[in-house]
PDB file of C-alpha atoms in Angstrom:
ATOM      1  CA  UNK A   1       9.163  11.971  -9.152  1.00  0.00           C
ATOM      2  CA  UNK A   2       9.625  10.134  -5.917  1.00  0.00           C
ATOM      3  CA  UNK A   3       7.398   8.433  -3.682  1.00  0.00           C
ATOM      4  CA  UNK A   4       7.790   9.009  -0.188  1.00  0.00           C
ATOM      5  CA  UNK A   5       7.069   5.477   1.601  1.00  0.00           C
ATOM      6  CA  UNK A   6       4.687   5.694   5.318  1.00  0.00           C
ATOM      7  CA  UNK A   7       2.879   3.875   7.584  1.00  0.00           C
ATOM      8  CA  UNK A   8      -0.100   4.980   9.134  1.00  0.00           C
ATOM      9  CA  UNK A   9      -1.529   3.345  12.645  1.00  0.00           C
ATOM     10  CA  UNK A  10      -4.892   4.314  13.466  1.00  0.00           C
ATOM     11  CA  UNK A  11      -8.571   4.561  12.838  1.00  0.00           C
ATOM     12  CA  UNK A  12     -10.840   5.199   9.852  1.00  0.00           C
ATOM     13  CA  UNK A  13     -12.732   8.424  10.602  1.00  0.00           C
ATOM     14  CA  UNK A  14     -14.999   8.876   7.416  1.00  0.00           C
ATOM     15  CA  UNK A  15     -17.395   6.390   5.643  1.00  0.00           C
ATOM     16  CA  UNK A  16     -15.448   4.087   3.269  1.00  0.00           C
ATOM     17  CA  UNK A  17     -16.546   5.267  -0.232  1.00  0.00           C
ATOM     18  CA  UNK A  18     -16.271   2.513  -2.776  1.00  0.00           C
ATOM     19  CA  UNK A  19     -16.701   3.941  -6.282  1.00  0.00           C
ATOM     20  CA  UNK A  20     -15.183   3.572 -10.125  1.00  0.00           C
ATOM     21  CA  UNK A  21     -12.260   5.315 -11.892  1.00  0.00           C
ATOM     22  CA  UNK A  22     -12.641   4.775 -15.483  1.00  0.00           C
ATOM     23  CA  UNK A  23     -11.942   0.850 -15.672  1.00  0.00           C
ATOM     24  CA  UNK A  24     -10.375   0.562 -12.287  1.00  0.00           C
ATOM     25  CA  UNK A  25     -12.160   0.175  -8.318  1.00  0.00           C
ATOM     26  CA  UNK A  26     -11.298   2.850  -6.136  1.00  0.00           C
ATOM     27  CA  UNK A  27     -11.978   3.163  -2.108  1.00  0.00           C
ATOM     28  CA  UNK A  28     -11.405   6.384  -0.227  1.00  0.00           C
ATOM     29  CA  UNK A  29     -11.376   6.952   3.551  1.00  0.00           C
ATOM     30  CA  UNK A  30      -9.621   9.214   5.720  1.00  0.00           C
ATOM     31  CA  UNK A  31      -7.178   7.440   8.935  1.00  0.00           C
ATOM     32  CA  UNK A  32      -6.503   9.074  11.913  1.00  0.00           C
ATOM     33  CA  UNK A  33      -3.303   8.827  14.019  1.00  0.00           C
ATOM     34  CA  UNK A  34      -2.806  10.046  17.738  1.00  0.00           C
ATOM     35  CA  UNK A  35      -0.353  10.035  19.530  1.00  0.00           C
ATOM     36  CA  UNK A  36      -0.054  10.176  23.327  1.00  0.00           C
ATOM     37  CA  UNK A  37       2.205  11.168  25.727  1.00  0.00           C
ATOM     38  CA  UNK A  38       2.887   9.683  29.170  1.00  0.00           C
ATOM     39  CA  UNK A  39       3.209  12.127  31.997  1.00  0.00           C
ATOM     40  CA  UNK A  40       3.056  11.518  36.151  1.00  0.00           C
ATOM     41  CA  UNK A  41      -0.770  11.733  36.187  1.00  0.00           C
ATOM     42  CA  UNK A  42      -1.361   9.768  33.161  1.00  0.00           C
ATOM     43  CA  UNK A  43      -2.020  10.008  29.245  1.00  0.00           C
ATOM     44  CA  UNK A  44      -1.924  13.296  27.830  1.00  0.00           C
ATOM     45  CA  UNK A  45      -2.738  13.884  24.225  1.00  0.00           C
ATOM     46  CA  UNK A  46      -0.072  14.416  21.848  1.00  0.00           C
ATOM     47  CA  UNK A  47       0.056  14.814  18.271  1.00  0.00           C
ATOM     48  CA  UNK A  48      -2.489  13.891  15.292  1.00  0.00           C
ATOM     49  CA  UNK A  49      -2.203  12.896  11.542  1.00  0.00           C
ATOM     50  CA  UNK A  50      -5.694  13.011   9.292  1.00  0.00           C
ATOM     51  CA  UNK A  51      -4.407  11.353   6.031  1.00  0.00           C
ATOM     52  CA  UNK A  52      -6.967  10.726   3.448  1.00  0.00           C
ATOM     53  CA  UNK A  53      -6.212   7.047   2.196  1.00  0.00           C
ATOM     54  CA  UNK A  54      -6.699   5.775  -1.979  1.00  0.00           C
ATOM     55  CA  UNK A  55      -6.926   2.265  -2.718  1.00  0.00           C
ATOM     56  CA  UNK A  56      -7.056   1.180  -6.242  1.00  0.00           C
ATOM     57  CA  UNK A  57      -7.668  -2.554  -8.215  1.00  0.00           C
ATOM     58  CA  UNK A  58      -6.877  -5.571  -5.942  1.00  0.00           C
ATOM     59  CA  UNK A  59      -6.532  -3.144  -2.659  1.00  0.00           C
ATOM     60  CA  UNK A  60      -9.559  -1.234  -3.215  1.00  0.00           C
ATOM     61  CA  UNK A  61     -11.376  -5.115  -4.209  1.00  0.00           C
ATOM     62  CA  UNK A  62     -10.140  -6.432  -0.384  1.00  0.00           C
ATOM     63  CA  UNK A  63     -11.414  -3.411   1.600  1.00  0.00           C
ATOM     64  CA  UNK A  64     -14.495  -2.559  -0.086  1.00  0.00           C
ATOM     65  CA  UNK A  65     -17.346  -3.810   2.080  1.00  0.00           C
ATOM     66  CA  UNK A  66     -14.752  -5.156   4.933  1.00  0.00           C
ATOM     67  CA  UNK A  67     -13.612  -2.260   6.141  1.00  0.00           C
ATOM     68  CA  UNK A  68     -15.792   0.566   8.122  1.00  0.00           C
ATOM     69  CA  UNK A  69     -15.980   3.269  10.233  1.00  0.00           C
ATOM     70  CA  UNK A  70     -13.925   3.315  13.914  1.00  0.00           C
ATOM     71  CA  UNK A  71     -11.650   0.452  12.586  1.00  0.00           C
ATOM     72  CA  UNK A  72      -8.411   0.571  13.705  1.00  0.00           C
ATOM     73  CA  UNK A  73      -6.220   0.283  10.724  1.00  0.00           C
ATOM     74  CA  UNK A  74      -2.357  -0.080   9.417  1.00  0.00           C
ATOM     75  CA  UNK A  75      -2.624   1.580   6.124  1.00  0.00           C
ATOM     76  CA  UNK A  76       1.342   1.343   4.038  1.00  0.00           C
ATOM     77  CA  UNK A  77       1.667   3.160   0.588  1.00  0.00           C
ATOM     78  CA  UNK A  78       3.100   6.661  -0.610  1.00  0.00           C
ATOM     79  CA  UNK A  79       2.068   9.842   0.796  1.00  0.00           C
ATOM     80  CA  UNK A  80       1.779  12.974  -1.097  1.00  0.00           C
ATOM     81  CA  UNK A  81       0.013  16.852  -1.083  1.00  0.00           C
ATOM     82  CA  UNK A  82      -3.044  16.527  -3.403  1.00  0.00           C
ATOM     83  CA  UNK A  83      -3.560  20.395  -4.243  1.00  0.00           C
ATOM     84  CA  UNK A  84      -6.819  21.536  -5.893  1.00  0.00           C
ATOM     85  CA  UNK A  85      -9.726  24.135  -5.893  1.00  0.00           C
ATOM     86  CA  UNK A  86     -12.582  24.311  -3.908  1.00  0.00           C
ATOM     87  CA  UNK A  87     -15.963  25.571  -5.025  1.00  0.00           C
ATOM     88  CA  UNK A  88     -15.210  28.783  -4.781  1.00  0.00           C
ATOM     89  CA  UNK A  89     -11.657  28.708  -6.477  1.00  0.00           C
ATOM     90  CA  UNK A  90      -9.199  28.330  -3.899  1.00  0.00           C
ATOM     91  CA  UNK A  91      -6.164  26.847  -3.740  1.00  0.00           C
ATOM     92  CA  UNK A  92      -6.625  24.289  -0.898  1.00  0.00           C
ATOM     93  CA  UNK A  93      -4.295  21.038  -0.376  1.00  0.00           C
ATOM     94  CA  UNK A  94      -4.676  17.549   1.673  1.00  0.00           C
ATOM     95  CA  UNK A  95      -2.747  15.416   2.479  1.00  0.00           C
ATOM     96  CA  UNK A  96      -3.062  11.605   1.066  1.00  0.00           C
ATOM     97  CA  UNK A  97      -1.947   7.995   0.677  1.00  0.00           C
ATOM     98  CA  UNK A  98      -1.797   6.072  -1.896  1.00  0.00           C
ATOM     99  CA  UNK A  99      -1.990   2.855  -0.165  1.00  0.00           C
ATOM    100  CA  UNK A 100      -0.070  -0.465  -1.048  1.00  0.00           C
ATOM    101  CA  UNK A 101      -1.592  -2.461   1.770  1.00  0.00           C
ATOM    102  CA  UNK A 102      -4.377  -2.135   4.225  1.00  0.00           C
ATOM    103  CA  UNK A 103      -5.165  -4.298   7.183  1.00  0.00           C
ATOM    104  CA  UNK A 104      -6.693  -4.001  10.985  1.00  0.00           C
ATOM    105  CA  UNK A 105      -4.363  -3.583  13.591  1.00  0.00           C
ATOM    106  CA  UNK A 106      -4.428  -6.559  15.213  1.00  0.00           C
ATOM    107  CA  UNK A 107      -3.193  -4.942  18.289  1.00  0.00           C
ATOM    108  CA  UNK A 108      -6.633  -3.420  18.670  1.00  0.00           C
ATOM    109  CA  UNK A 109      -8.836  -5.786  17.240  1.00  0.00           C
ATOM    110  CA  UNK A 110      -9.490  -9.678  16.952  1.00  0.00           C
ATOM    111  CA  UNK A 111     -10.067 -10.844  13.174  1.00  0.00           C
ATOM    112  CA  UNK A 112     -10.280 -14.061  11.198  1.00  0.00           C
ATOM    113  CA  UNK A 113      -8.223 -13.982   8.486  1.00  0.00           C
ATOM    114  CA  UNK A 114      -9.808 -15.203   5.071  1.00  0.00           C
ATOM    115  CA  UNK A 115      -7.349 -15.163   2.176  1.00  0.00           C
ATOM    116  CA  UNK A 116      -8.231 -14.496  -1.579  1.00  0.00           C
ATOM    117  CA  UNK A 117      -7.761 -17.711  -3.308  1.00  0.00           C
ATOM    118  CA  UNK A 118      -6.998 -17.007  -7.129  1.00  0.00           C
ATOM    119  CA  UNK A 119      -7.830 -20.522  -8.046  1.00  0.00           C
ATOM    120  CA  UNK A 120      -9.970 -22.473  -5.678  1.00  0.00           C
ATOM    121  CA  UNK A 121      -8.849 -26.398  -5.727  1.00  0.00           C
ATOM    122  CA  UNK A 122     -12.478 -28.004  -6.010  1.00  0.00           C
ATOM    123  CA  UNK A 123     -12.205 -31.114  -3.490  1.00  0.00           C
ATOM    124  CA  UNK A 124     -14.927 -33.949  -4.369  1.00  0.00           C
ATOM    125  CA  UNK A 125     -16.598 -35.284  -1.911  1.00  0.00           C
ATOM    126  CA  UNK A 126     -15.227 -38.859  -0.363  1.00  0.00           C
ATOM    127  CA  UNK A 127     -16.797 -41.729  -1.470  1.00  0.00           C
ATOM    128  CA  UNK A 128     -18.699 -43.716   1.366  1.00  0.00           C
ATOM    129  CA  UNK A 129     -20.064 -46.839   0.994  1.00  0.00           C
ATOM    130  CA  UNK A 130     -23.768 -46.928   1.938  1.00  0.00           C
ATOM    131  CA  UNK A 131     -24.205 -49.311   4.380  1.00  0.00           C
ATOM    132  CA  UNK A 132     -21.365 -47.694   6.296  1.00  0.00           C
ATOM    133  CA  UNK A 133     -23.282 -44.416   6.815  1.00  0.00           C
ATOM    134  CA  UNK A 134     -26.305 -45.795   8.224  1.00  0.00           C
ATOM    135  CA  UNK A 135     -24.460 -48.124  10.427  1.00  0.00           C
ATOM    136  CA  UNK A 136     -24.317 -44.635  12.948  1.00  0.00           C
ATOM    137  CA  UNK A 137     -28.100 -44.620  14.806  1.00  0.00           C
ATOM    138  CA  UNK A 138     -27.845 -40.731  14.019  1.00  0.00           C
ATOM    139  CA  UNK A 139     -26.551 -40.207  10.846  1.00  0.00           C
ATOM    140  CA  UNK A 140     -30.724 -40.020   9.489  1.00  0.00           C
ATOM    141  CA  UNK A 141     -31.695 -37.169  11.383  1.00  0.00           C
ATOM    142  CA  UNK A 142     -28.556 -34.824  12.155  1.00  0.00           C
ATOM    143  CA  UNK A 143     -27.863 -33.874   9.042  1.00  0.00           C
ATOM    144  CA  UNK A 144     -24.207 -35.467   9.078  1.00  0.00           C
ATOM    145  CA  UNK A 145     -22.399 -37.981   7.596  1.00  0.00           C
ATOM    146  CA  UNK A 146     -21.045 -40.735  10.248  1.00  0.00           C
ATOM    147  CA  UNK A 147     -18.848 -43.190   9.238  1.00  0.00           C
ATOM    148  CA  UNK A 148     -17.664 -46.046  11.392  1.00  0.00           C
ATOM    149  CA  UNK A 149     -14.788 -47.559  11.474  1.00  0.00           C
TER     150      UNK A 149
END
């Protein structure tokens, strides 16, 4: 079978729905894309793409509970027809992603990045000498730890 690669610019639409497959994490929202076209008096609206978007294991781990509604998005996986039947039997079909990566679009948005660290390095403390902390008049009441030189 092949996998037809995309990239999707735009903005989750749905709530994100963070729920279990068997032994794996799964997330499901659906994007949408617009597209615009400029004309002499302005914008006019152009195009759109509703994509339904499925992130599974370590994708579905980094958007669950980051990601919400009205985010603007870049979503990158596979896309492919999901066809099925509705409660009444018929044949109906959507369109979805199977997403490899997910991330805000950072045209559109301002973020702080905070990357997974597998295996924190602990860092101990320094070692200060005691008389060289209270050598600072405020090193008692902020809270900090002053050390001169």
């Amino acid at each position: 079978m092949f996998e037809t690669p995309i990239t999707v610019v735009g903005n989750v639409v749905t709530d994100v729905v963070s729920r279990r497959a068997g032994e794996t994490n799964l997330v499901t929202f659906r994007v949408a894309s617009n597209s615009r076209k400029k004309t002499d008096d302005g914008w006019e609206p152009g195009n759109s793409l509703y994509v339904t978007v499925n992130c599974w294991g370590r994708v579905a781990d980094g958007v669950a509970g980051r990601l919400f509604k009205g985010d603007p998005v870049v979503v990158v996986g596979h896309i492919f027809t999901n066809e099925y039947l509705d409660k009444e039997g018929n044949r109906r079909s959507s369109m979805e992603v199977k997403a490899t990566s997910v991330g805000p679009d950072m045209g559109r948005c301002q973020v702080k990045v905070d990357p997974r660290r597998p295996n924190p390095i602990e860092l101990e403390p320094p070692q200060v000498e005691p008389e060289a902390a209270s050598e600072s008049p405020d090193a008692e009441n902020s809270g900090a730890l002053v050390l001169s030189a």
